[in-house]
Amino acid sequence: MTEQRAWKILIVDDDADSRASTAQWLQRRGYNPVTVADGESAMEMIEEGVAVVVTDLKMPKTDGLALLDVAKRKAPHAIVIVVSGVESVNAAIAALKAGADDFLPKPVNLNELTERIESSLRRRAMAEQIAELQSQLTQQRGLDNMIGTSASIRALFEKIRLVADTKSTVLITGESGTGKELVARSIHRLSRRAAKPLIAVNCAALPESLVESELFGHKKGAFTGATADRKGLFETAGGGTLFVDEIGELDLSLQAKFLRALENRTVMPIGGSKEIDVDVRLVAATNRELLQQVQNKEFREDLYFRLKVVELALPPLRERKDDIPLLIRHFIDQISTENERPVKDISTAALEAMKAYKWPGNVRELRNTLEGIIVLTLDEIIDEQHLPPHITGAESAQAIIQPGMTLAEIEREAIRRTLEHTSGHRTRAAELLGISVRTLQRKLKEFDLESNR
C-alpha cells in the first residue's frame, strides 16, 4: 500500500460478478471498496471522499464518460480508471482525452489493476507533497525551485532565511551540481535588494584575459578591441546582488583587486584613473577546497576570510537520499510537460536503482539523466530497462580500474569514459567529474585526449 490507510475506492460496474470479485480482491489488499451498479448511483457518492473511481465505460442510465465528467468537476483530485469490454483503441483514447487517469480492457487483470491504483495514488501523493512544499517555499520563504524535505535541506533553508536580509557576504560551498546558484537566487529574492538586479558570473567559464574587464569594466582604448567604455559587473549589479560562481578559479593576480572592491566598495576599471563607488552584496560559490588552495598559496588568505563571513555548505545528493524520490517525481512532471511526453511515474525497481547510485554530478546529473530518459521513451512508467548502464551497474568500476594501473591512467580512463557518456559534451562531463571546465580542458591536453574529441 502507498500509505497505512484504507483508501476508499468506488467500483462502478453493471456486471455483478465482476463488481463483487474486484471489491473482494481490493479489500484483501487493505483498500476500502464501495460498489454500485450504474453511473447514476455513482454520481451521488462522488463527493464522499472517494480516492479512486474504477468505472466501466458502457453502462445503462449513465455511461463511464459522463461519470468521468462529473468526477472531474466534483472531486478533481480523485483518480479515475476506466475499464471496458469494448476492444477499441478509440474508446481508450476518448477516455484519456476526457481526463481519465488510466484505461484497462476487460476482463480486468486484478494484479494489473492493483498496480495501476498504487501507481496513481503514489503519483497523487507525491504531487500533493510537491505542491505543498512549493507553496510553503514560495509563499513563506521564497525558496521556490529548491526541492527537499531531508533534515540537511531543511537546515539549509533556515540558514538561507536567516542570512538573506543581512548585508553579509556569503560563501556557498558544495560539489558541482548541488544547486549553488539556486541558493544564491533565493538569498537575493528574500533580501531587501530583491527589486534590484541579480548578476551572475562564472569565473571558470570566462577566458582569463576577460575576467578583469568583466568584473571591473574598462575604459575606451584600454586594450585592443576596447572601442567604448564598458561597465563591469560590480557596477552593473548596483543596488543588487553579484553572484560570483567558481570563485576558486579567480586568478591570483586579480584577487587583491577583488578584495579591494569588497573592502572599499569601489572598483577601478581597466585603463581608468578614478575609482567608482559600487553598492553590491556579494555571494560567492565554489566546488573547490579554498582552505587547501590558501595553504598551497593559490588563493589569498585575506580574501578567503573576507568571503567566508557566512558559509552555506550544500550537501551532495548521496547524503540526502530521502530527497531523491521527491526530486525524481518533480523532474518527471516538469520534463514530461515541457517535452510533451507520456511519462508519469517510475517503477519501484528503477527508483531503488537510482537511490543506490552515487550521483557524482548531484541534482544536475539527476535532472539531465531523467531528461535523457524521458525524451527517448513513449512509455508511461520509467523502468530499469530505461536507465543508463552506469546506474543499473551493468558496467562496474572494475571494468575501469585494473591491477597495476597508475593513478594517472585511472584518471585518464575516467575522463575518456565520461566524455563518451556525455557524447563529448565537456561542460556536462566536467560536472559529472566534479571539476571545472578549465581543469577538464587542461587534463585533455595533459592526457592527449584533445584529438579524440
CSV table of C-alpha atoms in Angstrom, one decimal:
chain,number,residue,atom,x,y,z
A,1,MET,CA,0.0,0.0,0.0
A,2,THR,CA,1.1,3.5,-0.7
A,3,GLU,CA,0.2,4.6,2.9
A,4,GLN,CA,-1.0,2.9,6.0
A,5,ARG,CA,-4.6,3.9,5.4
A,6,ALA,CA,-7.7,2.3,3.8
A,7,TRP,CA,-8.2,4.3,0.6
A,8,LYS,CA,-11.9,4.5,-0.5
A,9,ILE,CA,-12.3,3.1,-4.0
A,10,LEU,CA,-15.6,3.4,-5.8
A,11,ILE,CA,-16.2,0.4,-8.2
A,12,VAL,CA,-18.9,1.1,-10.8
A,13,ASP,CA,-19.9,-1.9,-12.9
A,14,ASP,CA,-23.2,-3.3,-14.1
A,15,ASP,CA,-21.7,-6.8,-14.1
A,16,ALA,CA,-22.5,-8.1,-10.5
A,17,ASP,CA,-19.9,-10.9,-10.6
A,18,SER,CA,-17.1,-8.6,-11.9
A,19,ARG,CA,-18.1,-5.9,-9.3
A,20,ALA,CA,-18.0,-8.4,-6.4
A,21,SER,CA,-14.8,-10.1,-7.3
A,22,THR,CA,-13.0,-6.8,-7.8
A,23,ALA,CA,-14.2,-5.5,-4.4
A,24,GLN,CA,-13.2,-8.7,-2.7
A,25,TRP,CA,-9.7,-8.6,-4.2
A,26,LEU,CA,-9.1,-4.9,-3.2
A,27,GLN,CA,-10.5,-5.4,0.3
A,28,ARG,CA,-8.0,-8.2,0.9
A,29,ARG,CA,-5.2,-5.7,-0.1
A,30,GLY,CA,-6.3,-3.2,2.5
A,31,TYR,CA,-8.5,-0.9,0.5
A,32,ASN,CA,-12.0,0.2,1.3
A,33,PRO,CA,-14.1,-0.7,-1.8
A,34,VAL,CA,-17.6,0.6,-2.3
A,35,THR,CA,-19.7,-0.8,-5.2
A,36,VAL,CA,-22.5,0.5,-7.3
A,37,ALA,CA,-24.2,-0.9,-10.4
A,38,ASP,CA,-24.5,2.2,-12.5
A,39,GLY,CA,-23.2,5.7,-13.2
A,40,GLU,CA,-26.2,7.5,-11.9
A,41,SER,CA,-25.9,5.9,-8.5
A,42,ALA,CA,-22.1,6.6,-8.5
A,43,MET,CA,-22.7,10.3,-9.1
A,44,GLU,CA,-24.4,10.6,-5.7
A,45,MET,CA,-21.3,9.2,-4.0
A,46,ILE,CA,-18.5,11.1,-5.7
A,47,GLU,CA,-18.3,13.8,-3.0
A,48,GLU,CA,-17.9,11.3,-0.2
A,49,GLY,CA,-14.1,11.3,0.0
A,50,VAL,CA,-13.5,8.8,-2.8
A,51,ALA,CA,-9.8,8.5,-3.7
A,52,VAL,CA,-10.2,6.3,-6.8
A,53,VAL,CA,-13.1,5.6,-9.2
A,54,VAL,CA,-12.9,2.4,-11.2
A,55,THR,CA,-15.7,2.6,-13.7
A,56,ASP,CA,-17.0,0.5,-16.6
A,57,LEU,CA,-17.3,2.5,-19.9
A,58,LYS,CA,-20.6,1.1,-21.2
A,59,MET,CA,-23.4,1.0,-18.6
A,60,PRO,CA,-27.1,1.6,-18.5
A,61,LYS,CA,-28.6,5.0,-17.5
A,62,THR,CA,-25.2,6.9,-17.3
A,63,ASP,CA,-22.0,5.7,-19.0
A,64,GLY,CA,-18.4,6.0,-17.8
A,65,LEU,CA,-17.6,9.1,-19.8
A,66,ALA,CA,-20.5,11.0,-18.2
A,67,LEU,CA,-19.4,9.8,-14.8
A,68,LEU,CA,-15.9,10.9,-15.5
A,69,ASP,CA,-17.0,14.4,-16.3
A,70,VAL,CA,-18.9,14.6,-13.1
A,71,ALA,CA,-16.0,13.2,-11.1
A,72,LYS,CA,-13.5,15.8,-12.5
A,73,ARG,CA,-15.9,18.6,-11.6
A,74,LYS,CA,-16.9,17.4,-8.1
A,75,ALA,CA,-13.7,15.7,-7.0
A,76,PRO,CA,-10.9,16.9,-9.2
A,77,HIS,CA,-8.3,15.1,-7.0
A,78,ALA,CA,-10.0,11.7,-7.4
A,79,ILE,CA,-8.2,9.2,-9.7
A,80,VAL,CA,-10.5,7.8,-12.4
A,81,ILE,CA,-9.6,4.5,-14.1
A,82,VAL,CA,-11.9,3.5,-16.9
A,83,VAL,CA,-12.4,-0.2,-17.9
A,84,SER,CA,-14.2,-1.5,-20.9
A,85,GLY,CA,-15.0,-4.7,-22.7
A,86,VAL,CA,-15.1,-2.8,-25.9
A,87,GLU,CA,-12.0,-3.8,-27.8
A,88,SER,CA,-11.4,-0.4,-29.3
A,89,VAL,CA,-8.4,1.9,-29.3
A,90,ASN,CA,-10.8,4.7,-29.9
A,91,ALA,CA,-12.6,4.0,-26.6
A,92,ALA,CA,-9.3,4.3,-24.7
A,93,ILE,CA,-8.3,7.5,-26.5
A,94,ALA,CA,-11.7,9.0,-25.8
A,95,ALA,CA,-11.5,8.2,-22.1
A,96,LEU,CA,-8.0,9.5,-21.7
A,97,LYS,CA,-8.8,12.7,-23.7
A,98,ALA,CA,-11.8,13.2,-21.4
A,99,GLY,CA,-9.5,13.2,-18.4
A,100,ALA,CA,-9.3,9.6,-17.3
A,101,ASP,CA,-6.0,8.8,-15.4
A,102,ASP,CA,-5.8,5.3,-16.9
A,103,PHE,CA,-7.6,2.7,-19.1
A,104,LEU,CA,-7.8,-1.0,-18.8
A,105,PRO,CA,-9.5,-3.6,-21.1
A,106,LYS,CA,-12.0,-6.2,-19.8
A,107,PRO,CA,-11.7,-8.8,-18.4
A,108,VAL,CA,-9.6,-6.8,-16.0
A,109,ASN,CA,-6.3,-8.4,-14.7
A,110,LEU,CA,-6.7,-7.7,-11.0
A,111,ASN,CA,-3.0,-7.7,-10.3
A,112,GLU,CA,-2.5,-5.0,-13.0
A,113,LEU,CA,-5.5,-3.0,-11.7
A,114,THR,CA,-3.8,-3.0,-8.2
A,115,GLU,CA,-0.5,-1.9,-9.7
A,116,ARG,CA,-2.3,0.9,-11.6
A,117,ILE,CA,-4.1,2.1,-8.5
A,118,GLU,CA,-0.9,2.0,-6.4
A,119,SER,CA,1.0,3.9,-9.1
A,120,SER,CA,-1.8,6.6,-9.4
A,121,LEU,CA,-2.1,7.0,-5.6
A,122,ARG,CA,1.7,7.3,-5.4
A,123,ARG,CA,1.7,10.0,-8.1
A,124,ARG,CA,-1.1,11.9,-6.4
A,125,ALA,CA,0.5,11.8,-3.0
A,126,MET,CA,3.9,12.9,-4.4
A,127,ALA,CA,2.2,15.7,-6.5
A,128,GLU,CA,0.4,16.9,-3.4
A,129,GLN,CA,3.7,16.8,-1.4
A,130,ILE,CA,5.5,18.8,-4.1
A,131,ALA,CA,2.7,21.3,-4.4
A,132,GLU,CA,2.6,21.8,-0.6
A,133,LEU,CA,6.3,22.1,-0.4
A,134,GLN,CA,6.5,24.5,-3.3
A,135,SER,CA,3.7,26.6,-1.8
A,136,GLN,CA,5.5,26.8,1.6
A,137,LEU,CA,8.8,27.7,0.0
A,138,THR,CA,7.4,30.3,-2.4
A,139,GLN,CA,4.9,32.0,0.0
A,140,GLN,CA,6.7,31.7,3.3
A,141,ARG,CA,10.4,31.6,2.4
A,142,GLY,CA,10.8,32.5,-1.3
A,143,LEU,CA,12.8,29.3,-1.9
A,144,ASP,CA,10.9,28.1,-5.0
A,145,ASN,CA,12.7,25.7,-7.3
A,146,MET,CA,14.6,24.2,-4.4
A,147,ILE,CA,13.2,20.7,-3.6
A,148,GLY,CA,13.8,18.7,-0.5
A,149,THR,CA,12.5,17.6,2.9
A,150,SER,CA,15.6,15.9,4.4
A,151,ALA,CA,17.0,17.3,7.7
A,152,SER,CA,20.1,18.7,5.9
A,153,ILE,CA,18.0,20.6,3.4
A,154,ARG,CA,15.5,21.9,6.0
A,155,ALA,CA,18.5,23.2,8.0
A,156,LEU,CA,19.9,24.9,4.8
A,157,PHE,CA,16.5,26.6,4.1
A,158,GLU,CA,16.5,28.0,7.6
A,159,LYS,CA,20.1,29.4,7.2
A,160,ILE,CA,19.1,31.0,3.9
A,161,ARG,CA,16.2,32.6,5.6
A,162,LEU,CA,18.3,34.0,8.4
A,163,VAL,CA,21.2,35.3,6.3
A,164,ALA,CA,19.2,36.6,3.3
A,165,ASP,CA,18.2,40.0,4.6
A,166,THR,CA,21.6,40.9,6.1
A,167,LYS,CA,24.4,42.7,4.4
A,168,SER,CA,26.9,39.9,5.0
A,169,THR,CA,29.0,38.3,2.2
A,170,VAL,CA,28.0,34.7,1.7
A,171,LEU,CA,30.2,31.8,0.5
A,172,ILE,CA,28.3,28.8,-0.8
A,173,THR,CA,30.3,25.6,-0.9
A,174,GLY,CA,29.5,22.3,-2.3
A,175,GLU,CA,30.1,19.9,-5.2
A,176,SER,CA,29.2,20.7,-8.7
A,177,GLY,CA,25.5,20.3,-9.4
A,178,THR,CA,24.3,20.7,-5.8
A,179,GLY,CA,22.3,23.9,-6.6
A,180,LYS,CA,24.6,26.7,-5.5
A,181,GLU,CA,23.1,29.2,-8.0
A,182,LEU,CA,19.6,28.3,-6.7
A,183,VAL,CA,20.7,29.2,-3.2
A,184,ALA,CA,22.2,32.5,-4.4
A,185,ARG,CA,18.9,33.4,-6.2
A,186,SER,CA,16.9,32.5,-3.1
A,187,ILE,CA,19.2,34.7,-0.9
A,188,HIS,CA,18.7,37.6,-3.4
A,189,ARG,CA,14.9,37.0,-3.6
A,190,LEU,CA,14.5,37.2,0.1
A,191,SER,CA,16.7,40.2,0.6
A,192,ARG,CA,15.9,43.9,0.6
A,193,ARG,CA,17.7,44.0,-2.7
A,194,ALA,CA,15.2,41.8,-4.5
A,195,ALA,CA,13.9,44.7,-6.6
A,196,LYS,CA,17.4,45.3,-7.9
A,197,PRO,CA,19.3,43.1,-10.3
A,198,LEU,CA,21.0,39.7,-9.5
A,199,ILE,CA,24.0,39.5,-11.8
A,200,ALA,CA,25.7,36.1,-12.1
A,201,VAL,CA,29.2,35.3,-13.5
A,202,ASN,CA,31.1,32.0,-13.6
A,203,CYS,CA,34.9,32.6,-13.3
A,204,ALA,CA,35.6,29.2,-14.8
A,205,ALA,CA,33.6,29.9,-17.9
A,206,LEU,CA,35.5,33.1,-18.8
A,207,PRO,CA,38.9,33.3,-20.5
A,208,GLU,CA,41.4,34.6,-18.0
A,209,SER,CA,42.1,37.6,-20.2
A,210,LEU,CA,38.5,38.8,-19.9
A,211,VAL,CA,37.8,38.2,-16.2
A,212,GLU,CA,39.2,41.6,-15.0
A,213,SER,CA,37.3,43.5,-17.7
A,214,GLU,CA,34.1,41.6,-17.0
A,215,LEU,CA,34.2,42.2,-13.2
A,216,PHE,CA,35.6,45.8,-13.1
A,217,GLY,CA,34.9,47.2,-16.5
A,218,HIS,CA,37.2,49.1,-18.8
A,219,LYS,CA,37.8,52.5,-20.5
A,220,LYS,CA,37.8,53.1,-24.2
A,221,GLY,CA,41.2,52.3,-25.6
A,222,ALA,CA,42.4,50.4,-22.5
A,223,PHE,CA,43.4,47.5,-24.8
A,224,THR,CA,42.9,46.3,-28.3
A,225,GLY,CA,39.2,45.9,-29.0
A,226,ALA,CA,38.1,48.3,-26.3
A,227,THR,CA,36.2,50.6,-28.6
A,228,ALA,CA,34.0,52.1,-25.9
A,229,ASP,CA,33.7,52.4,-22.1
A,230,ARG,CA,32.1,49.4,-20.5
A,231,LYS,CA,30.7,48.9,-17.0
A,232,GLY,CA,31.9,45.9,-15.0
A,233,LEU,CA,29.6,43.5,-13.2
A,234,PHE,CA,30.3,45.1,-9.8
A,235,GLU,CA,28.8,48.4,-11.2
A,236,THR,CA,26.1,46.7,-13.3
A,237,ALA,CA,24.8,45.0,-10.2
A,238,GLY,CA,24.5,48.3,-8.3
A,239,GLY,CA,21.9,48.1,-5.5
A,240,GLY,CA,21.5,44.4,-6.1
A,241,THR,CA,23.5,41.1,-5.7
A,242,LEU,CA,26.6,39.9,-7.6
A,243,PHE,CA,26.9,36.1,-7.7
A,244,VAL,CA,30.4,35.0,-8.5
A,245,ASP,CA,30.5,31.3,-9.2
A,246,GLU,CA,33.7,29.2,-9.1
A,247,ILE,CA,35.5,31.9,-7.2
A,248,GLY,CA,38.3,29.5,-6.7
A,249,GLU,CA,39.2,29.8,-10.3
A,250,LEU,CA,39.9,33.6,-9.9
A,251,ASP,CA,43.5,34.3,-11.0
A,252,LEU,CA,45.8,35.0,-8.1
A,253,SER,CA,46.8,38.3,-9.7
A,254,LEU,CA,43.2,39.6,-9.6
A,255,GLN,CA,42.4,38.5,-6.1
A,256,ALA,CA,43.9,41.6,-4.5
A,257,LYS,CA,41.8,43.9,-6.7
A,258,PHE,CA,38.7,41.8,-5.9
A,259,LEU,CA,39.4,42.1,-2.2
A,260,ARG,CA,39.8,45.8,-2.5
A,261,ALA,CA,36.4,46.1,-4.3
A,262,LEU,CA,34.8,44.2,-1.3
A,263,GLU,CA,36.6,46.2,1.4
A,264,ASN,CA,36.3,49.7,0.0
A,265,ARG,CA,33.2,49.2,-2.2
A,266,THR,CA,35.0,50.8,-5.1
A,267,VAL,CA,36.3,49.5,-8.4
A,268,MET,CA,38.9,50.7,-10.8
A,269,PRO,CA,38.1,50.0,-14.5
A,270,ILE,CA,41.0,48.9,-16.7
A,271,GLY,CA,42.6,52.0,-18.1
A,272,GLY,CA,40.7,54.2,-15.6
A,273,SER,CA,42.3,56.8,-13.3
A,274,LYS,CA,39.4,57.2,-10.9
A,275,GLU,CA,37.7,54.7,-8.6
A,276,ILE,CA,34.0,54.2,-8.9
A,277,ASP,CA,31.8,53.7,-5.9
A,278,VAL,CA,29.7,50.5,-6.0
A,279,ASP,CA,26.8,49.2,-3.8
A,280,VAL,CA,26.6,45.5,-4.2
A,281,ARG,CA,26.0,42.5,-2.0
A,282,LEU,CA,28.4,39.6,-2.9
A,283,VAL,CA,27.5,36.0,-2.9
A,284,ALA,CA,30.3,33.7,-4.0
A,285,ALA,CA,30.4,29.9,-4.6
A,286,THR,CA,33.0,27.2,-5.2
A,287,ASN,CA,33.2,23.5,-5.5
A,288,ARG,CA,36.9,23.6,-4.5
A,289,GLU,CA,38.6,23.4,-1.1
A,290,LEU,CA,39.6,27.1,-0.8
A,291,LEU,CA,41.4,26.5,2.5
A,292,GLN,CA,43.6,23.9,0.7
A,293,GLN,CA,44.2,26.5,-2.0
A,294,VAL,CA,45.2,29.0,0.7
A,295,GLN,CA,47.7,26.5,2.1
A,296,ASN,CA,49.0,25.9,-1.4
A,297,LYS,CA,49.5,29.7,-2.0
A,298,GLU,CA,46.9,29.5,-4.8
A,299,PHE,CA,44.3,31.7,-3.0
A,300,ARG,CA,44.8,34.7,-0.8
A,301,GLU,CA,44.2,34.1,2.9
A,302,ASP,CA,42.8,37.6,3.5
A,303,LEU,CA,40.3,37.2,0.6
A,304,TYR,CA,39.3,33.7,1.8
A,305,PHE,CA,38.3,35.0,5.3
A,306,ARG,CA,36.6,38.1,3.7
A,307,LEU,CA,34.4,35.8,1.6
A,308,LYS,CA,33.7,33.3,4.4
A,309,VAL,CA,31.7,35.7,6.6
A,310,VAL,CA,28.8,33.3,6.3
A,311,GLU,CA,29.4,29.9,4.8
A,312,LEU,CA,26.5,27.7,3.5
A,313,ALA,CA,27.6,24.2,2.8
A,314,LEU,CA,25.4,22.3,0.4
A,315,PRO,CA,25.2,18.5,1.0
A,316,PRO,CA,25.8,16.2,-2.0
A,317,LEU,CA,22.8,14.2,-3.3
A,318,ARG,CA,24.3,11.0,-2.0
A,319,GLU,CA,24.0,12.3,1.6
A,320,ARG,CA,20.3,13.3,1.1
A,321,LYS,CA,18.9,10.1,-0.5
A,322,ASP,CA,15.5,10.6,1.1
A,323,ASP,CA,15.0,13.6,-1.2
A,324,ILE,CA,15.7,11.5,-4.4
A,325,PRO,CA,12.1,10.2,-4.9
A,326,LEU,CA,10.7,13.7,-4.4
A,327,LEU,CA,13.2,15.2,-6.9
A,328,ILE,CA,12.6,12.4,-9.4
A,329,ARG,CA,8.8,12.9,-9.4
A,330,HIS,CA,9.2,16.7,-9.6
A,331,PHE,CA,11.5,16.4,-12.6
A,332,ILE,CA,9.3,13.8,-14.3
A,333,ASP,CA,6.3,16.1,-14.1
A,334,GLN,CA,8.4,19.1,-15.2
A,335,ILE,CA,10.3,17.4,-18.1
A,336,SER,CA,7.3,15.4,-19.4
A,337,THR,CA,5.2,18.6,-19.6
A,338,GLU,CA,8.0,20.6,-21.3
A,339,ASN,CA,8.6,17.9,-23.9
A,340,GLU,CA,5.0,16.6,-24.3
A,341,ARG,CA,6.0,13.0,-23.2
A,342,PRO,CA,3.6,10.5,-21.6
A,343,VAL,CA,6.0,9.5,-18.7
A,344,LYS,CA,4.1,9.8,-15.4
A,345,ASP,CA,5.9,7.7,-12.9
A,346,ILE,CA,8.9,5.5,-12.1
A,347,SER,CA,8.8,1.8,-11.0
A,348,THR,CA,10.0,0.7,-7.6
A,349,ALA,CA,12.9,-1.2,-9.0
A,350,ALA,CA,14.1,1.8,-11.1
A,351,LEU,CA,13.7,4.1,-8.1
A,352,GLU,CA,15.7,1.9,-5.9
A,353,ALA,CA,18.5,1.7,-8.5
A,354,MET,CA,18.5,5.5,-8.8
A,355,LYS,CA,18.6,5.8,-5.0
A,356,ALA,CA,21.6,3.4,-4.8
A,357,TYR,CA,23.6,5.3,-7.4
A,358,LYS,CA,26.1,7.8,-6.0
A,359,TRP,CA,25.2,10.8,-8.3
A,360,PRO,CA,28.7,12.4,-8.6
A,361,GLY,CA,27.1,15.2,-10.6
A,362,ASN,CA,24.4,15.6,-7.9
A,363,VAL,CA,21.0,17.2,-8.6
A,364,ARG,CA,22.1,18.5,-12.0
A,365,GLU,CA,23.1,15.0,-13.1
A,366,LEU,CA,19.8,13.6,-11.8
A,367,ARG,CA,17.8,16.0,-13.9
A,368,ASN,CA,19.9,15.6,-17.0
A,369,THR,CA,19.7,11.8,-16.7
A,370,LEU,CA,15.9,11.9,-16.4
A,371,GLU,CA,15.6,14.3,-19.3
A,372,GLY,CA,17.6,11.9,-21.5
A,373,ILE,CA,15.3,9.0,-20.4
A,374,ILE,CA,12.0,10.8,-20.8
A,375,VAL,CA,12.6,12.3,-24.3
A,376,LEU,CA,13.6,8.9,-25.6
A,377,THR,CA,10.6,6.9,-24.3
A,378,LEU,CA,6.9,6.7,-25.1
A,379,ASP,CA,6.2,4.5,-22.0
A,380,GLU,CA,4.3,5.9,-19.0
A,381,ILE,CA,6.5,4.3,-16.4
A,382,ILE,CA,10.3,4.5,-16.2
A,383,ASP,CA,11.6,1.1,-15.5
A,384,GLU,CA,15.1,-0.4,-15.1
A,385,GLN,CA,15.4,-1.0,-18.8
A,386,HIS,CA,15.2,2.7,-19.4
A,387,LEU,CA,18.1,3.5,-17.0
A,388,PRO,CA,21.7,4.0,-18.3
A,389,PRO,CA,24.1,1.1,-17.6
A,390,HIS,CA,26.2,3.1,-15.2
A,391,ILE,CA,23.2,3.4,-12.9
A,392,THR,CA,22.0,-0.2,-13.1
A,393,GLY,CA,25.5,-1.4,-12.6
A,394,ALA,CA,25.9,-3.1,-15.9
A,395,GLU,CA,29.4,-1.7,-16.1
A,396,SER,CA,31.2,-1.8,-12.8
A,397,ALA,CA,34.2,0.2,-11.6
A,398,GLN,CA,36.3,-3.0,-12.0
A,399,ALA,CA,35.9,-2.5,-15.8
A,400,ILE,CA,37.7,0.8,-15.5
A,401,ILE,CA,40.3,0.1,-12.8
A,402,GLN,CA,42.7,-2.8,-13.4
A,403,PRO,CA,45.5,-4.0,-11.2
A,404,GLY,CA,48.8,-2.2,-12.0
A,405,MET,CA,47.2,0.9,-13.4
A,406,THR,CA,48.8,4.2,-12.3
A,407,LEU,CA,46.6,6.9,-10.8
A,408,ALA,CA,47.2,9.0,-13.9
A,409,GLU,CA,46.0,6.1,-16.1
A,410,ILE,CA,42.9,5.7,-14.0
A,411,GLU,CA,42.2,9.4,-14.2
A,412,ARG,CA,42.7,9.4,-18.0
A,413,GLU,CA,40.3,6.5,-18.4
A,414,ALA,CA,37.7,8.1,-16.1
A,415,ILE,CA,37.8,11.3,-18.2
A,416,ARG,CA,37.7,9.4,-21.5
A,417,ARG,CA,34.7,7.3,-20.5
A,418,THR,CA,32.8,10.3,-19.0
A,419,LEU,CA,33.2,12.2,-22.3
A,420,GLU,CA,31.9,9.1,-24.1
A,421,HIS,CA,28.9,9.0,-21.8
A,422,THR,CA,28.2,12.7,-22.5
A,423,SER,CA,28.8,12.4,-26.2
A,424,GLY,CA,31.7,14.8,-26.0
A,425,HIS,CA,29.8,17.5,-24.0
A,426,ARG,CA,32.6,19.0,-22.0
A,427,THR,CA,30.6,21.1,-19.6
A,428,ARG,CA,28.4,18.1,-18.6
A,429,ALA,CA,31.5,15.9,-18.3
A,430,ALA,CA,33.1,18.4,-16.0
A,431,GLU,CA,30.0,18.4,-13.8
A,432,LEU,CA,29.9,14.6,-13.6
A,433,LEU,CA,33.7,14.5,-12.7
A,434,GLY,CA,33.3,17.3,-10.2
A,435,ILE,CA,35.9,19.6,-11.8
A,436,SER,CA,35.7,22.9,-13.7
A,437,VAL,CA,35.6,23.1,-17.5
A,438,ARG,CA,39.0,24.8,-17.4
A,439,THR,CA,40.5,21.9,-15.4
A,440,LEU,CA,39.0,19.4,-17.8
A,441,GLN,CA,40.5,21.2,-20.8
A,442,ARG,CA,43.9,21.1,-19.1
A,443,LYS,CA,43.5,17.4,-18.4
A,444,LEU,CA,42.5,16.7,-22.0
A,445,LYS,CA,45.8,18.3,-23.2
A,446,GLU,CA,47.8,16.6,-20.4
A,447,PHE,CA,46.4,13.1,-21.3
A,448,ASP,CA,46.5,13.8,-25.1
A,449,LEU,CA,42.7,13.3,-25.4
A,450,GLU,CA,42.1,16.5,-27.4
A,451,SER,CA,42.4,14.7,-30.8
A,452,ASN,CA,39.7,12.3,-29.8
A,453,ARG,CA,37.1,15.0,-29.2
